[in-house]
Structure formats: structure tokens, C-alpha cells
Amino acid sequence: MLNQEKYGKITGRMMITETEIPEELGIEINDPDVHSFKATFDFYNTAIGLALNVKTREAATKFWLTPQDDRNDVPTNSWFEFFAMILMEALDEGMDSIPTFSFVNDSSDLTISGLGLLEKK
């Protein structure tokens, strides 16, 4: 596990999993290469979602936000960028690298993926 004495205390966690596009967005995509992903955080109550073609890496939707409770705190732009970066790195390893977990602090991050919990599609 992350050596907190060496790298500093973990200040946040992000998890990326597969998801469905929310019905209220009115988007229906019938392409087996398009998958939807969401990033959840232990420090925001709003998830970030994105659908993309896992073969071409082209976005099939814009980012969307899904509140997890009555509060409506929106992640900062840097978290959208971090989600996209970690998602692309995980997909470079293959679909079985999802879910992906990132542990972060002010100076570094540790990302664990490749757990093989989901079937390759």
C-alpha cells in the first residue's frame, strides 16, 4: 500500500467503474464499442460520467454529472481532467482494468487497476 510516511497522507480517493448513461439525458447509443464510465469521489457527492468508444477513444457524449444526494457540489475542472487521464490509462491496459482506484494527496497519486473484476466485452 501507499507509504504515507514517505509520500504523505492520503487526502482523497477516486473510483472509476462502468455505468449506464442516465435516462434523463435522453441519449441512446447502440454501439458495442461505446461504454459509459463514472468517477466517484470520497470528497464530492457528485459523480462525473462519460461515454466513449473504447477502440477509437472518441467521446460519444460530453461529461455529465450525477448527484449522489441532496447536496450539489461540482468537482473542479482538475478532477474532470484527472478522471479522463486515469480512464485513458486504464483503457490502454484493457477493459479488464476497470474498476480503477486512485488514492491522491497534494503531491502524488497511486492508481490501482487491472483487478479483472469485469468481463472483456
C-alpha atoms as an extended CHARMM CRD file, in Angstrom:
* protein
*
       121  EXT
         1         1  MET       CA              0.0000000000        0.0000000000        0.0000000000  PROA      1               0.0000000000
         2         2  LEU       CA              0.9790000000        3.6270000000       -0.3400000000  PROA      2               0.0000000000
         3         3  ASN       CA              3.7530000000        4.5560000000        2.0640000000  PROA      3               0.0000000000
         4         4  GLN       CA              2.0990000000        7.5440000000        3.7510000000  PROA      4               0.0000000000
         5         5  GLU       CA              5.2000000000        8.3850000000        5.7540000000  PROA      5               0.0000000000
         6         6  LYS       CA              7.2040000000        8.7660000000        2.5410000000  PROA      6               0.0000000000
         7         7  TYR       CA              4.5790000000       10.2390000000        0.1830000000  PROA      7               0.0000000000
         8         8  GLY       CA              2.1940000000       11.9960000000        2.5670000000  PROA      8               0.0000000000
         9         9  LYS       CA             -1.2240000000       11.2620000000        3.9520000000  PROA      9               0.0000000000
        10        10  ILE       CA             -3.9410000000       10.1570000000        1.5150000000  PROA      10              0.0000000000
        11        11  THR       CA             -6.3780000000       13.0600000000        1.1970000000  PROA      11              0.0000000000
        12        12  GLY       CA             -8.8400000000       11.6310000000       -1.3020000000  PROA      12              0.0000000000
        13        13  ARG       CA             -9.9630000000        8.6530000000       -3.3180000000  PROA      13              0.0000000000
        14        14  MET       CA            -11.5000000000        8.2960000000       -6.7820000000  PROA      14              0.0000000000
        15        15  MET       CA            -13.0820000000        5.1430000000       -8.1970000000  PROA      15              0.0000000000
        16        16  ILE       CA            -13.8510000000        4.5990000000      -11.8960000000  PROA      16              0.0000000000
        17        17  THR       CA            -16.4730000000        1.9970000000      -12.8090000000  PROA      17              0.0000000000
        18        18  GLU       CA            -18.6920000000        1.2010000000      -15.7720000000  PROA      18              0.0000000000
        19        19  THR       CA            -22.1690000000        2.7080000000      -15.6170000000  PROA      19              0.0000000000
        20        20  GLU       CA            -25.2170000000        3.4400000000      -17.7490000000  PROA      20              0.0000000000
        21        21  ILE       CA            -25.9680000000        6.7760000000      -19.3960000000  PROA      21              0.0000000000
        22        22  PRO       CA            -28.6770000000        8.3860000000      -17.2350000000  PROA      22              0.0000000000
        23        23  GLU       CA            -32.0960000000        8.1680000000      -18.8990000000  PROA      23              0.0000000000
        24        24  GLU       CA            -32.7920000000       11.8380000000      -18.1920000000  PROA      24              0.0000000000
        25        25  LEU       CA            -30.0270000000       12.7970000000      -20.6450000000  PROA      25              0.0000000000
        26        26  GLY       CA            -32.1040000000       11.3180000000      -23.4780000000  PROA      26              0.0000000000
        27        27  ILE       CA            -29.0540000000        9.7480000000      -25.1370000000  PROA      27              0.0000000000
        28        28  GLU       CA            -29.2610000000        6.2600000000      -26.5820000000  PROA      28              0.0000000000
        29        29  ILE       CA            -26.1890000000        4.7090000000      -28.1740000000  PROA      29              0.0000000000
        30        30  ASN       CA            -26.3350000000        1.2960000000      -29.7960000000  PROA      30              0.0000000000
        31        31  ASP       CA            -22.6700000000        0.6600000000      -30.4730000000  PROA      31              0.0000000000
        32        32  PRO       CA            -20.9770000000       -2.2810000000      -28.7190000000  PROA      32              0.0000000000
        33        33  ASP       CA            -17.6850000000       -0.3590000000      -28.6830000000  PROA      33              0.0000000000
        34        34  VAL       CA            -19.1790000000        2.5210000000      -26.6870000000  PROA      34              0.0000000000
        35        35  HSD       CA            -19.0110000000        2.1200000000      -22.9310000000  PROA      35              0.0000000000
        36        36  SER       CA            -20.0440000000        4.5220000000      -20.1900000000  PROA      36              0.0000000000
        37        37  PHE       CA            -17.8900000000        5.2230000000      -17.1660000000  PROA      37              0.0000000000
        38        38  LYS       CA            -18.2650000000        7.1950000000      -13.9820000000  PROA      38              0.0000000000
        39        39  ALA       CA            -15.8470000000        8.5500000000      -11.4370000000  PROA      39              0.0000000000
        40        40  THR       CA            -16.9580000000        8.7840000000       -7.8340000000  PROA      40              0.0000000000
        41        41  PHE       CA            -15.0650000000       10.5440000000       -5.0780000000  PROA      41              0.0000000000
        42        42  ASP       CA            -15.0000000000       10.3230000000       -1.3220000000  PROA      42              0.0000000000
        43        43  PHE       CA            -14.8460000000       14.1260000000       -1.1140000000  PROA      43              0.0000000000
        44        44  TYR       CA            -17.6130000000       15.0950000000       -3.6000000000  PROA      44              0.0000000000
        45        45  ASN       CA            -21.1820000000       13.8650000000       -3.5800000000  PROA      45              0.0000000000
        46        46  THR       CA            -21.4480000000       14.1990000000       -7.3620000000  PROA      46              0.0000000000
        47        47  ALA       CA            -20.1950000000       11.5850000000       -9.8510000000  PROA      47              0.0000000000
        48        48  ILE       CA            -18.7070000000       12.5120000000      -13.2330000000  PROA      48              0.0000000000
        49        49  GLY       CA            -19.8190000000       10.4050000000      -16.1910000000  PROA      49              0.0000000000
        50        50  LEU       CA            -18.5640000000        9.9750000000      -19.7640000000  PROA      50              0.0000000000
        51        51  ALA       CA            -19.3380000000        7.5910000000      -22.6320000000  PROA      51              0.0000000000
        52        52  LEU       CA            -16.6490000000        6.8210000000      -25.1610000000  PROA      52              0.0000000000
        53        53  ASN       CA            -15.6840000000        4.4220000000      -27.8790000000  PROA      53              0.0000000000
        54        54  VAL       CA            -13.1250000000        2.1720000000      -26.1920000000  PROA      54              0.0000000000
        55        55  LYS       CA            -11.4900000000        1.2710000000      -29.5120000000  PROA      55              0.0000000000
        56        56  THR       CA            -11.0940000000        4.7490000000      -31.0320000000  PROA      56              0.0000000000
        57        57  ARG       CA            -11.0550000000        6.6800000000      -27.7070000000  PROA      57              0.0000000000
        58        58  GLU       CA            -13.5400000000        9.1640000000      -29.2070000000  PROA      58              0.0000000000
        59        59  ALA       CA            -16.0510000000       10.6540000000      -26.7950000000  PROA      59              0.0000000000
        60        60  ALA       CA            -19.6260000000        9.5680000000      -27.5020000000  PROA      60              0.0000000000
        61        61  THR       CA            -21.0540000000       12.0940000000      -25.0330000000  PROA      61              0.0000000000
        62        62  LYS       CA            -19.9850000000       15.1490000000      -23.1350000000  PROA      62              0.0000000000
        63        63  PHE       CA            -19.2540000000       14.7750000000      -19.4300000000  PROA      63              0.0000000000
        64        64  TRP       CA            -22.3480000000       14.5540000000      -17.2450000000  PROA      64              0.0000000000
        65        65  LEU       CA            -22.8270000000       14.9530000000      -13.5070000000  PROA      65              0.0000000000
        66        66  THR       CA            -24.9170000000       12.7190000000      -11.2830000000  PROA      66              0.0000000000
        67        67  PRO       CA            -25.6560000000       13.9790000000       -7.7540000000  PROA      67              0.0000000000
        68        68  GLN       CA            -25.3330000000       11.2440000000       -5.1300000000  PROA      68              0.0000000000
        69        69  ASP       CA            -27.5050000000       13.0340000000       -2.5560000000  PROA      69              0.0000000000
        70        70  ASP       CA            -29.2840000000       16.3810000000       -1.9930000000  PROA      70              0.0000000000
        71        71  ARG       CA            -26.0930000000       18.4250000000       -1.9240000000  PROA      71              0.0000000000
        72        72  ASN       CA            -24.8550000000       19.5840000000       -5.3010000000  PROA      72              0.0000000000
        73        73  ASP       CA            -21.1260000000       20.1220000000       -5.0740000000  PROA      73              0.0000000000
        74        74  VAL       CA            -19.4980000000       20.0280000000       -8.5010000000  PROA      74              0.0000000000
        75        75  PRO       CA            -15.9820000000       18.6290000000       -8.8580000000  PROA      75              0.0000000000
        76        76  THR       CA            -13.3920000000       21.1430000000      -10.0090000000  PROA      76              0.0000000000
        77        77  ASN       CA            -12.0460000000       21.0790000000      -13.5750000000  PROA      77              0.0000000000
        78        78  SER       CA             -8.8710000000       19.3580000000      -12.4300000000  PROA      78              0.0000000000
        79        79  TRP       CA            -10.9490000000       16.3240000000      -11.3650000000  PROA      79              0.0000000000
        80        80  PHE       CA            -12.5650000000       16.0840000000      -14.8060000000  PROA      80              0.0000000000
        81        81  GLU       CA             -9.0680000000       16.0820000000      -16.3080000000  PROA      81              0.0000000000
        82        82  PHE       CA             -7.7800000000       13.5530000000      -13.7640000000  PROA      82              0.0000000000
        83        83  PHE       CA            -10.7580000000       11.2490000000      -14.4270000000  PROA      83              0.0000000000
        84        84  ALA       CA            -10.1710000000       11.3990000000      -18.2110000000  PROA      84              0.0000000000
        85        85  MET       CA             -6.4260000000       10.8180000000      -17.8360000000  PROA      85              0.0000000000
        86        86  ILE       CA             -6.7730000000        7.8500000000      -15.4700000000  PROA      86              0.0000000000
        87        87  LEU       CA             -9.6030000000        6.3670000000      -17.5720000000  PROA      87              0.0000000000
        88        88  MET       CA             -7.4940000000        6.5140000000      -20.7430000000  PROA      88              0.0000000000
        89        89  GLU       CA             -4.5140000000        4.9620000000      -18.9580000000  PROA      89              0.0000000000
        90        90  ALA       CA             -6.7260000000        2.1680000000      -17.6140000000  PROA      90              0.0000000000
        91        91  LEU       CA             -8.2530000000        1.5080000000      -21.0330000000  PROA      91              0.0000000000
        92        92  ASP       CA             -4.7670000000        1.2660000000      -22.5160000000  PROA      92              0.0000000000
        93        93  GLU       CA             -4.4210000000       -1.7770000000      -20.2370000000  PROA      93              0.0000000000
        94        94  GLY       CA             -7.7500000000       -3.2040000000      -21.4850000000  PROA      94              0.0000000000
        95        95  MET       CA            -11.3530000000       -3.3240000000      -20.3110000000  PROA      95              0.0000000000
        96        96  ASP       CA            -10.4450000000       -5.7090000000      -17.5140000000  PROA      96              0.0000000000
        97        97  SER       CA             -8.5750000000       -2.8420000000      -15.8380000000  PROA      97              0.0000000000
        98        98  ILE       CA            -11.9140000000       -1.3460000000      -14.7830000000  PROA      98              0.0000000000
        99        99  PRO       CA            -12.7210000000       -0.7140000000      -11.9280000000  PROA      99              0.0000000000
       100       100  THR       CA             -9.7950000000        1.5570000000      -11.2200000000  PROA      100             0.0000000000
       101       101  PHE       CA             -9.0000000000        3.1400000000       -7.8670000000  PROA      101             0.0000000000
       102       102  SER       CA             -6.8530000000        6.2500000000       -7.3200000000  PROA      102             0.0000000000
       103       103  PHE       CA             -5.5100000000        7.4180000000       -3.9760000000  PROA      103             0.0000000000
       104       104  VAL       CA             -4.3160000000       11.0200000000       -4.0110000000  PROA      104             0.0000000000
       105       105  ASN       CA             -2.6990000000       13.6880000000       -1.9030000000  PROA      105             0.0000000000
       106       106  ASP       CA             -1.2610000000       17.1260000000       -2.6370000000  PROA      106             0.0000000000
       107       107  SER       CA              1.9040000000       15.7880000000       -4.2540000000  PROA      107             0.0000000000
       108       108  SER       CA              1.2200000000       12.3390000000       -5.7240000000  PROA      108             0.0000000000
       109       109  ASP       CA             -1.2770000000        9.6590000000       -6.6240000000  PROA      109             0.0000000000
       110       110  LEU       CA             -1.3820000000        5.8950000000       -6.6630000000  PROA      110             0.0000000000
       111       111  THR       CA             -3.7090000000        4.2080000000       -9.1310000000  PROA      111             0.0000000000
       112       112  ILE       CA             -4.5870000000        0.5410000000       -8.9080000000  PROA      112             0.0000000000
       113       113  SER       CA             -6.2860000000       -1.1630000000      -11.8160000000  PROA      113             0.0000000000
       114       114  GLY       CA             -6.2380000000       -4.4550000000      -13.6290000000  PROA      114             0.0000000000
       115       115  LEU       CA             -8.2130000000       -6.2790000000      -10.9920000000  PROA      115             0.0000000000
       116       116  GLY       CA            -10.0740000000       -8.1350000000      -13.7380000000  PROA      116             0.0000000000
       117       117  LEU       CA            -13.4400000000       -7.8530000000      -11.9920000000  PROA      117             0.0000000000
       118       118  LEU       CA            -15.3610000000       -7.1750000000      -15.1980000000  PROA      118             0.0000000000
       119       119  GLU       CA            -15.5250000000       -9.3250000000      -18.3240000000  PROA      119             0.0000000000
       120       120  LYS       CA            -13.9110000000       -8.1300000000      -21.5200000000  PROA      120             0.0000000000
       121       121  LYS       CA            -16.6100000000       -7.0290000000      -23.9240000000  PROA      121             0.0000000000
